[in-house]
Amino acid sequence: MMMRETGAAAVCRYPVMDVRWTPYAGPQLVATAEAQHFGIAGAGGASVHEFRPGGGAPGGRAGPGGGPSGGLEPVAFFPTPEGASCVAWSEQRPDQLLVGGGLGWVRLFSLLSGDDRAVGALRAHAADVCRVKFKPLAKDAFLTAAADGLVRAWDPAVAFGGGGAAAAEGAPQ
């Protein structure tokens, strides 16, 4: 079967290292992990875009990333002091996004927080985090994998102090 391109595109701040669709019904959200200089040095972050098929921006006009057949409209950008290499949507809360990146950091962001600061941060590894993944069925854990050769399992309520309500001590936002 041949896939047809929609013509939708998004302009991101940095090179994109990972991209994920939200698993939830409702707005069709897309998250990206981005890293300046491809993660070798510099900052990064995670962008969230809404896919709007058939017309891009509200009212049917094409938005900045969309052609006549759809658009990816910016919703939020969550900056990180180091490059972001991977993203995963929370399996418990549709507003939360897990972002892994340089120096072993994993950050939890919320679309409902009202700002671009992490609602939780965890120094999970001694090297760059290359993958984050929520447990799909029980939804009470997530995995991190990193360049230090380790795969670790975490309980979000423990890792982020009450399910993401507080940042880990010493975590740069």
Coordinates of N, CA, C and O in Angstrom, one line a residue:
M1 N 0.8 -1.2 0.0 CA 0.0 0.0 0.0 C 0.9 1.2 0.0 O 1.8 1.3 0.8
M2 N 0.6 2.2 -0.8 CA 1.4 3.4 -0.9 C 0.8 4.5 0.0 O -0.4 4.7 0.0
M3 N 1.6 5.1 0.8 CA 1.2 6.2 1.7 C 1.2 7.5 0.9 O 2.0 7.7 0.1
R4 N 0.2 8.3 1.2 CA 0.1 9.6 0.6 C 0.5 10.7 1.6 O 0.0 10.7 2.7
E5 N 1.4 11.5 1.2 CA 1.9 12.6 2.1 C 0.8 13.6 2.2 O 0.1 14.0 1.3
T6 N 0.6 14.2 3.5 CA -0.4 15.1 3.7 C 0.0 16.6 3.3 O -0.9 17.4 3.2
G7 N 1.3 16.8 3.2 CA 1.8 18.1 2.9 C 2.0 18.9 4.2 O 2.5 20.0 4.2
A8 N 1.6 18.4 5.4 CA 1.7 19.1 6.6 C 3.2 19.1 7.1 O 3.9 18.1 6.9
A9 N 3.7 20.2 7.6 CA 5.0 20.2 8.1 C 5.1 21.2 9.3 O 4.2 22.1 9.4
A10 N 6.1 21.1 10.1 CA 6.3 22.0 11.2 C 7.7 22.4 11.2 O 8.6 21.7 10.9
V11 N 7.9 23.7 11.5 CA 9.2 24.2 11.7 C 9.6 24.1 13.1 O 8.9 24.7 14.0
C12 N 10.7 23.4 13.4 CA 11.1 23.3 14.8 C 12.3 24.1 15.1 O 13.0 24.5 14.2
R13 N 12.6 24.4 16.3 CA 13.7 25.3 16.7 C 15.1 24.6 16.5 O 16.0 25.3 16.2
Y14 N 15.2 23.3 16.7 CA 16.4 22.6 16.6 C 16.2 21.3 15.8 O 15.1 20.9 15.5
P15 N 17.3 20.7 15.3 CA 17.1 19.4 14.6 C 16.3 18.4 15.5 O 16.5 18.3 16.7
V16 N 15.4 17.7 14.8 CA 14.5 16.8 15.5 C 15.1 15.4 15.7 O 15.6 14.8 14.7
M17 N 15.2 14.9 16.9 CA 15.8 13.6 17.2 C 14.7 12.5 17.4 O 15.1 11.3 17.3
D18 N 13.5 12.9 17.7 CA 12.4 11.9 17.9 C 11.1 12.6 17.7 O 11.0 13.8 17.9
V19 N 10.1 11.8 17.3 CA 8.7 12.3 17.1 C 7.7 11.2 17.5 O 7.9 10.1 17.3
R20 N 6.6 11.7 18.2 CA 5.6 10.7 18.7 C 4.2 11.4 18.6 O 4.0 12.5 19.0
W21 N 3.3 10.6 18.2 CA 1.8 10.9 18.2 C 1.3 10.7 19.6 O 1.8 9.7 20.3
T22 N 0.4 11.5 20.1 CA -0.3 11.2 21.3 C -1.1 10.0 21.2 O -1.7 9.8 20.1
P23 N -1.2 9.1 22.2 CA -2.1 7.9 22.1 C -3.5 8.2 22.4 O -4.3 7.3 22.4
Y24 N -3.9 9.5 22.7 CA -5.2 9.8 23.2 C -6.1 10.3 22.1 O -5.7 10.9 21.2
A25 N -7.4 10.1 22.3 CA -8.4 10.7 21.4 C -8.5 12.2 21.7 O -8.0 12.6 22.8
G26 N -9.0 12.9 20.8 CA -9.1 14.3 21.0 C -8.2 15.0 20.0 O -8.0 14.5 18.9
P27 N -7.6 16.2 20.4 CA -6.7 16.8 19.5 C -5.6 15.9 19.1 O -5.0 15.1 19.9
Q28 N -5.2 15.9 17.8 CA -4.2 15.0 17.3 C -2.8 15.7 17.5 O -2.4 16.5 16.7
L29 N -2.2 15.4 18.7 CA -1.0 16.1 19.1 C 0.2 15.3 18.7 O 0.2 14.1 18.7
V30 N 1.3 16.0 18.3 CA 2.6 15.4 17.9 C 3.6 16.1 18.8 O 3.7 17.3 18.9
A31 N 4.5 15.3 19.4 CA 5.6 15.8 20.2 C 6.9 15.5 19.5 O 7.1 14.4 18.9
T32 N 7.9 16.4 19.6 CA 9.2 16.2 19.1 C 10.2 16.5 20.1 O 10.1 17.3 21.0
A33 N 11.3 15.7 20.1 CA 12.5 16.0 20.9 C 13.5 16.6 20.0 O 13.8 16.1 18.9
E34 N 14.1 17.7 20.4 CA 15.0 18.5 19.6 C 16.3 18.8 20.3 O 16.3 19.0 21.5
A35 N 17.4 18.8 19.5 CA 18.7 19.1 20.1 C 19.6 20.0 19.2 O 19.7 19.7 18.0
Q36 N 20.0 21.0 19.8 CA 20.9 21.9 19.0 C 22.2 21.1 18.7 O 22.7 20.3 19.6
H37 N 22.8 21.3 17.6 CA 24.0 20.6 17.2 C 23.9 19.1 17.3 O 24.8 18.4 17.6
F38 N 22.6 18.6 17.0 CA 22.3 17.2 17.1 C 22.7 16.5 18.4 O 23.1 15.3 18.4
G39 N 22.6 17.3 19.5 CA 22.9 16.7 20.8 C 24.3 16.7 21.2 O 24.6 16.3 22.3
I40 N 25.2 17.1 20.4 CA 26.7 17.1 20.7 C 27.0 18.1 21.8 O 27.7 17.9 22.7
A41 N 26.4 19.3 21.6 CA 26.5 20.4 22.6 C 25.3 21.3 22.4 O 24.6 21.3 21.4
G42 N 25.1 22.1 23.5 CA 24.0 23.1 23.4 C 22.7 22.6 24.0 O 22.6 21.6 24.6
A43 N 21.7 23.5 23.8 CA 20.4 23.3 24.4 C 19.5 22.5 23.5 O 19.9 21.9 22.5
G44 N 18.2 22.3 23.9 CA 17.3 21.6 23.2 C 15.9 21.8 23.8 O 15.6 22.9 24.4
G45 N 15.0 20.9 23.6 CA 13.7 21.0 24.1 C 12.7 20.1 23.4 O 13.1 19.2 22.6
A46 N 11.5 20.2 23.8 CA 10.4 19.4 23.2 C 9.3 20.4 22.7 O 8.9 21.3 23.3
S47 N 8.9 20.1 21.5 CA 7.8 20.9 20.9 C 6.5 20.0 20.8 O 6.6 18.8 20.6
V48 N 5.4 20.7 20.9 CA 4.1 20.0 20.8 C 3.4 20.7 19.7 O 3.3 22.0 19.7
H49 N 2.9 20.0 18.7 CA 2.1 20.6 17.6 C 0.8 19.8 17.5 O 0.7 18.6 17.8
E50 N -0.2 20.5 17.0 CA -1.5 19.9 16.7 C -1.6 19.7 15.2 O -1.5 20.6 14.4
F51 N -1.9 18.4 14.8 CA -2.1 18.1 13.4 C -3.6 18.4 13.1 O -4.5 17.9 13.8
R52 N -3.8 19.3 12.1 CA -5.1 19.6 11.7 C -5.3 19.2 10.2 O -4.9 20.0 9.3
P53 N -5.9 18.1 10.0 CA -6.1 17.7 8.6 C -7.1 18.5 7.8 O -8.0 19.1 8.4
G54 N -6.8 18.7 6.6 CA -7.8 19.4 5.7 C -7.8 20.9 5.8 O -8.9 21.5 5.5
G55 N -6.8 21.6 6.2 CA -6.9 23.0 6.2 C -6.0 23.8 7.1 O -6.0 25.0 7.1
G56 N -5.2 23.1 7.9 CA -4.2 23.8 8.7 C -4.8 24.5 9.8 O -5.4 24.0 10.7
A57 N -4.7 25.8 9.8 CA -5.1 26.7 10.9 C -6.6 26.7 11.0 O -7.4 26.4 10.1
P58 N -7.2 27.2 12.2 CA -8.6 27.3 12.3 C -9.2 28.2 11.2 O -8.6 29.1 10.7
G59 N -10.4 27.8 10.8 CA -11.1 28.5 9.7 C -10.7 28.0 8.3 O -11.1 28.6 7.3
G60 N -9.9 26.9 8.2 CA -9.6 26.3 7.0 C -8.5 26.9 6.2 O -8.1 26.4 5.2
R61 N -7.9 28.0 6.7 CA -6.7 28.5 6.0 C -5.5 27.8 6.4 O -5.3 27.2 7.4
A62 N -4.5 27.8 5.5 CA -3.3 27.0 5.7 C -2.4 27.8 6.8 O -2.3 29.0 6.7
G63 N -1.9 27.1 7.7 CA -1.1 27.7 8.8 C 0.4 27.7 8.3 O 0.7 27.3 7.2
P64 N 1.3 28.1 9.2 CA 2.7 28.3 8.8 C 3.3 26.9 8.4 O 4.3 26.9 7.6
G65 N 2.8 25.8 8.9 CA 3.4 24.5 8.6 C 2.5 23.7 7.6 O 2.9 22.6 7.3
G66 N 1.4 24.3 7.2 CA 0.5 23.4 6.4 C 0.2 23.9 5.1 O 0.2 25.1 4.8
G67 N 0.0 23.0 4.2 CA -0.4 23.3 2.8 C -1.9 23.1 2.8 O -2.6 23.1 3.8
P68 N -2.5 23.0 1.6 CA -3.9 22.9 1.5 C -4.5 21.7 2.1 O -5.7 21.6 2.3
S69 N -3.7 20.6 2.4 CA -4.3 19.4 2.9 C -4.1 19.2 4.4 O -4.3 18.1 4.9
G70 N -3.6 20.2 5.1 CA -3.4 20.0 6.5 C -2.3 20.9 7.1 O -1.6 21.5 6.3
G71 N -2.2 20.9 8.4 CA -1.2 21.6 9.0 C -0.7 21.1 10.4 O -1.5 20.3 11.0
L72 N 0.4 21.4 10.8 CA 0.9 21.1 12.1 C 1.1 22.5 12.8 O 2.1 23.2 12.5
E73 N 0.2 22.8 13.7 CA 0.2 24.1 14.4 C 0.9 24.0 15.7 O 0.6 23.1 16.5
P74 N 1.8 25.0 16.0 CA 2.5 25.0 17.3 C 1.5 25.1 18.5 O 0.6 25.9 18.4
V75 N 1.8 24.3 19.5 CA 1.0 24.4 20.7 C 1.9 24.8 21.9 O 1.5 25.7 22.7
A76 N 3.1 24.2 22.0 CA 3.9 24.5 23.2 C 5.4 24.2 22.8 O 5.6 23.3 22.0
F77 N 6.3 24.9 23.5 CA 7.7 24.5 23.4 C 8.3 24.5 24.8 O 8.0 25.4 25.6
F78 N 8.9 23.4 25.2 CA 9.5 23.2 26.5 C 11.0 23.1 26.4 O 11.5 22.1 26.0
P79 N 11.7 24.2 26.8 CA 13.2 24.2 26.6 C 13.9 23.4 27.7 O 13.4 23.2 28.8
T80 N 15.0 22.8 27.3 CA 15.9 22.1 28.2 C 17.3 22.6 28.0 O 17.7 23.0 26.9
P81 N 18.1 22.7 29.1 CA 19.4 23.2 29.0 C 20.4 22.4 28.2 O 21.4 22.8 27.7
E82 N 20.0 21.1 28.0 CA 20.8 20.2 27.2 C 19.9 19.7 26.1 O 18.7 19.8 26.2
G83 N 20.5 19.1 25.1 CA 19.7 18.5 24.0 C 18.7 17.5 24.4 O 19.0 16.7 25.3
A84 N 17.5 17.4 23.8 CA 16.5 16.4 24.1 C 16.6 15.3 23.0 O 16.7 15.7 21.8
S85 N 16.6 14.1 23.3 CA 16.8 13.0 22.4 C 15.6 12.1 22.2 O 15.5 11.4 21.2
C86 N 14.7 12.2 23.1 CA 13.5 11.2 23.0 C 12.3 11.8 23.8 O 12.5 12.6 24.8
V87 N 11.1 11.4 23.4 CA 9.9 11.9 24.0 C 8.9 10.7 24.2 O 9.0 9.8 23.4
A88 N 8.1 10.8 25.2 CA 7.0 9.8 25.3 C 5.8 10.5 26.0 O 6.0 11.2 27.0
W89 N 4.6 10.2 25.5 CA 3.4 10.8 26.2 C 3.1 9.9 27.4 O 3.2 8.7 27.3
S90 N 2.7 10.6 28.5 CA 2.3 9.9 29.7 C 1.2 8.9 29.4 O 0.3 9.3 28.6
E91 N 1.2 7.8 30.0 CA 0.1 6.8 29.8 C -1.0 7.0 30.8 O -2.0 6.4 30.8
Q92 N -0.7 7.9 31.8 CA -1.7 8.2 32.9 C -2.4 9.6 32.7 O -3.5 9.7 33.1
R93 N -1.7 10.5 32.1 CA -2.2 11.9 32.0 C -2.0 12.4 30.6 O -0.8 12.6 30.2
P94 N -3.0 12.7 29.8 CA -2.9 13.1 28.4 C -2.1 14.5 28.3 O -1.6 14.8 27.2
D95 N -2.0 15.2 29.3 CA -1.3 16.5 29.3 C 0.2 16.4 29.5 O 0.9 17.4 29.3
Q96 N 0.7 15.3 29.9 CA 2.1 15.2 30.3 C 3.0 14.5 29.3 O 2.6 13.5 28.6
L97 N 4.2 15.0 29.2 CA 5.1 14.6 28.2 C 6.5 14.3 28.9 O 7.0 15.2 29.6
L98 N 7.0 13.1 28.7 CA 8.3 12.8 29.3 C 9.4 13.0 28.2 O 9.3 12.6 27.1
V99 N 10.5 13.7 28.6 CA 11.5 14.1 27.7 C 12.9 13.6 28.3 O 13.2 14.0 29.4
G100 N 13.6 12.8 27.5 CA 14.9 12.4 27.9 C 16.0 13.1 27.1 O 15.8 13.5 25.9
G101 N 17.2 13.3 27.7 CA 18.2 14.0 27.0 C 19.6 13.9 27.5 O 19.9 12.9 28.2
G102 N 20.4 14.9 27.2 CA 21.8 14.9 27.6 C 22.0 14.9 29.1 O 21.2 15.2 29.9
L103 N 23.2 14.4 29.4 CA 23.7 14.4 30.8 C 22.8 13.5 31.7 O 22.9 13.6 32.9
G104 N 22.0 12.6 31.1 CA 21.3 11.7 31.9 C 20.0 12.2 32.5 O 19.3 11.5 33.3
W105 N 19.5 13.4 32.1 CA 18.3 14.0 32.6 C 17.0 13.5 31.9 O 17.0 13.3 30.7
V106 N 16.0 13.3 32.7 CA 14.6 13.0 32.2 C 13.7 14.1 32.9 O 13.8 14.3 34.1
R107 N 12.9 14.8 32.1 CA 12.0 15.8 32.6 C 10.6 15.5 32.2 O 10.3 14.9 31.1
L108 N 9.7 15.9 33.1 CA 8.3 15.7 32.8 C 7.7 17.1 32.7 O 7.8 18.0 33.5
F109 N 7.0 17.3 31.6 CA 6.3 18.6 31.3 C 4.8 18.4 31.2 O 4.4 17.3 30.8
S110 N 4.1 19.5 31.5 CA 2.6 19.4 31.4 C 2.1 20.6 30.5 O 2.5 21.7 30.7
L111 N 1.2 20.2 29.6 CA 0.6 21.2 28.8 C -0.4 22.1 29.6 O -0.7 23.2 29.2
L112 N -0.7 21.7 30.8 CA -1.6 22.4 31.7 C -0.9 23.3 32.7 O -1.6 24.0 33.5
S113 N 0.4 23.3 32.8 CA 1.1 23.9 33.8 C 1.1 25.5 33.7 O 1.3 26.2 34.7
G114 N 0.8 26.0 32.5 CA 0.8 27.4 32.3 C 2.1 28.1 32.0 O 2.2 29.3 31.8
D115 N 3.2 27.3 32.0 CA 4.5 27.8 31.6 C 5.3 26.7 31.0 O 4.8 25.6 30.8
D116 N 6.6 27.0 30.7 CA 7.4 26.1 30.0 C 8.4 25.3 30.9 O 9.3 24.7 30.4
R117 N 8.2 25.5 32.2 CA 9.1 24.8 33.2 C 8.7 23.3 33.4 O 7.5 23.0 33.4
A118 N 9.6 22.5 33.7 CA 9.3 21.1 33.9 C 8.6 21.0 35.3 O 8.9 21.7 36.2
V119 N 7.6 20.1 35.3 CA 6.9 19.8 36.6 C 7.6 18.8 37.4 O 7.3 18.6 38.6
G120 N 8.6 18.1 36.8 CA 9.4 17.1 37.5 C 10.7 16.9 36.7 O 10.7 17.0 35.4
A121 N 11.8 16.6 37.4 CA 13.0 16.3 36.7 C 13.8 15.3 37.5 O 13.7 15.2 38.8
L122 N 14.5 14.4 36.8 CA 15.2 13.3 37.4 C 16.5 13.1 36.8 O 16.6 13.0 35.5
R123 N 17.6 13.0 37.5 CA 18.9 12.6 37.0 C 18.9 11.1 36.9 O 19.3 10.5 37.9
A124 N 18.5 10.5 35.8 CA 18.3 9.1 35.7 C 19.5 8.3 35.4 O 19.5 7.1 35.7
H125 N 20.5 8.9 34.7 CA 21.6 8.1 34.2 C 22.9 8.9 34.3 O 22.9 10.2 34.5
A126 N 24.0 8.3 34.1 CA 25.3 8.9 34.1 C 25.7 9.4 32.7 O 26.7 10.0 32.5
A127 N 24.9 9.1 31.7 CA 25.2 9.4 30.3 C 23.9 9.8 29.7 O 22.8 9.7 30.2
D128 N 23.9 10.3 28.4 CA 22.8 10.7 27.7 C 21.7 9.7 27.6 O 21.9 8.5 27.4
V129 N 20.4 10.1 27.9 CA 19.3 9.2 27.8 C 18.9 9.2 26.3 O 18.7 10.2 25.7
C130 N 18.8 7.9 25.8 CA 18.4 7.8 24.4 C 17.0 7.3 24.1 O 16.5 7.3 23.0
R131 N 16.3 6.8 25.2 CA 14.9 6.3 25.0 C 14.2 6.4 26.3 O 14.7 6.1 27.4
V132 N 12.9 6.9 26.2 CA 12.0 6.8 27.4 C 10.7 6.2 26.8 O 10.3 6.4 25.7
K133 N 10.1 5.4 27.7 CA 8.9 4.6 27.2 C 8.0 4.3 28.5 O 8.5 3.8 29.4
F134 N 6.7 4.7 28.4 CA 5.8 4.4 29.4 C 5.3 2.9 29.3 O 5.2 2.4 28.1
K135 N 5.0 2.3 30.4 CA 4.5 0.9 30.4 C 3.1 1.0 29.8 O 2.2 1.8 30.3
P136 N 2.8 0.3 28.7 CA 1.5 0.5 28.0 C 0.2 0.0 28.7 O -0.8 0.5 28.5
L137 N 0.3 -1.1 29.4 CA -0.9 -1.7 30.0 C -1.2 -1.2 31.4 O -2.3 -0.6 31.6
A138 N -0.3 -1.4 32.3 CA -0.6 -1.0 33.7 C -0.4 0.5 33.9 O -1.0 1.1 34.8
K139 N 0.4 1.1 33.1 CA 0.6 2.6 33.0 C 1.2 3.1 34.3 O 1.1 4.3 34.6
D140 N 1.8 2.3 35.2 CA 2.3 2.8 36.5 C 3.8 2.8 36.5 O 4.4 2.9 37.6
A141 N 4.5 2.8 35.3 CA 5.9 2.8 35.3 C 6.4 3.3 33.9 O 5.6 3.3 33.0
F142 N 7.6 3.7 33.9 CA 8.3 4.1 32.6 C 9.7 3.6 32.7 O 10.3 3.3 33.7
L143 N 10.3 3.4 31.5 CA 11.6 2.9 31.3 C 12.5 4.0 30.7 O 12.0 4.8 30.0
T144 N 13.8 4.0 31.1 CA 14.8 4.9 30.5 C 15.9 4.0 30.1 O 16.3 3.1 30.7
A145 N 16.5 4.3 28.9 CA 17.7 3.7 28.4 C 18.7 4.7 28.0 O 18.3 5.8 27.5
A146 N 20.0 4.5 28.3 CA 21.0 5.5 28.1 C 22.3 5.0 27.6 O 22.5 3.7 27.5
A147 N 23.1 5.9 27.2 CA 24.4 5.6 26.7 C 25.4 5.0 27.7 O 26.4 4.5 27.4
D148 N 24.9 5.0 29.0 CA 25.7 4.3 30.0 C 25.5 2.8 30.1 O 26.1 2.1 30.9
G149 N 24.7 2.3 29.1 CA 24.5 0.8 29.0 C 23.4 0.3 30.0 O 23.2 -0.9 30.1
L150 N 22.7 1.2 30.6 CA 21.7 0.8 31.6 C 20.3 1.0 31.0 O 20.0 2.0 30.4
V151 N 19.3 0.1 31.4 CA 17.9 0.3 31.2 C 17.3 0.3 32.7 O 17.6 -0.6 33.4
R152 N 16.6 1.4 33.0 CA 16.0 1.5 34.3 C 14.5 1.6 34.3 O 14.0 2.3 33.4
A153 N 13.9 1.1 35.3 CA 12.4 1.2 35.4 C 12.1 2.1 36.6 O 12.8 2.1 37.6
W154 N 11.1 3.0 36.4 CA 10.8 4.0 37.4 C 9.3 4.0 37.6 O 8.5 3.8 36.7
D155 N 8.9 4.4 38.8 CA 7.5 4.7 39.2 C 7.4 6.2 39.1 O 8.1 6.9 39.9
P156 N 6.5 6.8 38.3 CA 6.5 8.2 38.1 C 6.2 9.0 39.5 O 6.7 10.0 39.7
A157 N 5.3 8.4 40.3 CA 5.0 9.0 41.6 C 6.2 9.1 42.5 O 6.3 10.1 43.2
V158 N 7.1 8.2 42.4 CA 8.3 8.2 43.3 C 9.3 9.1 42.6 O 9.9 9.9 43.2
A159 N 9.6 8.9 41.3 CA 10.6 9.6 40.6 C 10.4 11.1 40.5 O 11.4 11.8 40.6
F160 N 9.1 11.5 40.4 CA 8.8 12.9 40.3 C 8.1 13.5 41.5 O 7.4 14.5 41.5
G161 N 8.2 12.8 42.7 CA 7.6 13.3 43.9 C 6.1 13.6 43.8 O 5.7 14.7 43.7
G162 N 5.3 12.6 43.8 CA 3.8 12.8 43.8 C 3.3 12.9 42.4 O 2.4 13.6 42.2
G163 N 3.9 12.1 41.4 CA 3.3 12.1 40.1 C 3.7 13.3 39.3 O 3.0 13.7 38.4
G164 N 4.8 14.0 39.6 CA 5.2 15.1 38.8 C 4.9 16.5 39.4 O 5.1 17.5 38.8
A165 N 4.5 16.5 40.7 CA 4.2 17.8 41.3 C 5.4 18.6 41.7 O 5.3 19.8 41.7
A166 N 6.5 17.9 41.9 CA 7.7 18.7 42.4 C 8.9 18.2 41.6 O 9.1 17.1 41.2
A167 N 9.8 19.1 41.3 CA 11.1 18.8 40.6 C 12.1 18.1 41.6 O 12.1 18.4 42.8
A168 N 12.9 17.3 41.0 CA 13.9 16.6 41.9 C 14.9 17.7 42.3 O 15.2 18.6 41.6
E169 N 15.5 17.5 43.5 CA 16.4 18.5 44.0 C 17.6 18.6 43.2 O 18.2 17.7 42.7
G170 N 18.0 19.9 42.9 CA 19.1 20.2 42.1 C 18.9 20.1 40.6 O 19.9 20.2 39.8
A171 N 17.7 19.8 40.1 CA 17.5 19.7 38.7 C 17.4 21.0 38.0 O 16.6 21.9 38.4
P172 N 18.2 21.2 37.0 CA 18.1 22.4 36.2 C 16.8 22.4 35.4 O 16.4 21.3 34.9
Q173 N 16.1 23.4 35.4 CA 14.8 23.5 34.7 C 15.0 23.9 33.2 O 14.2 23.7 32.4

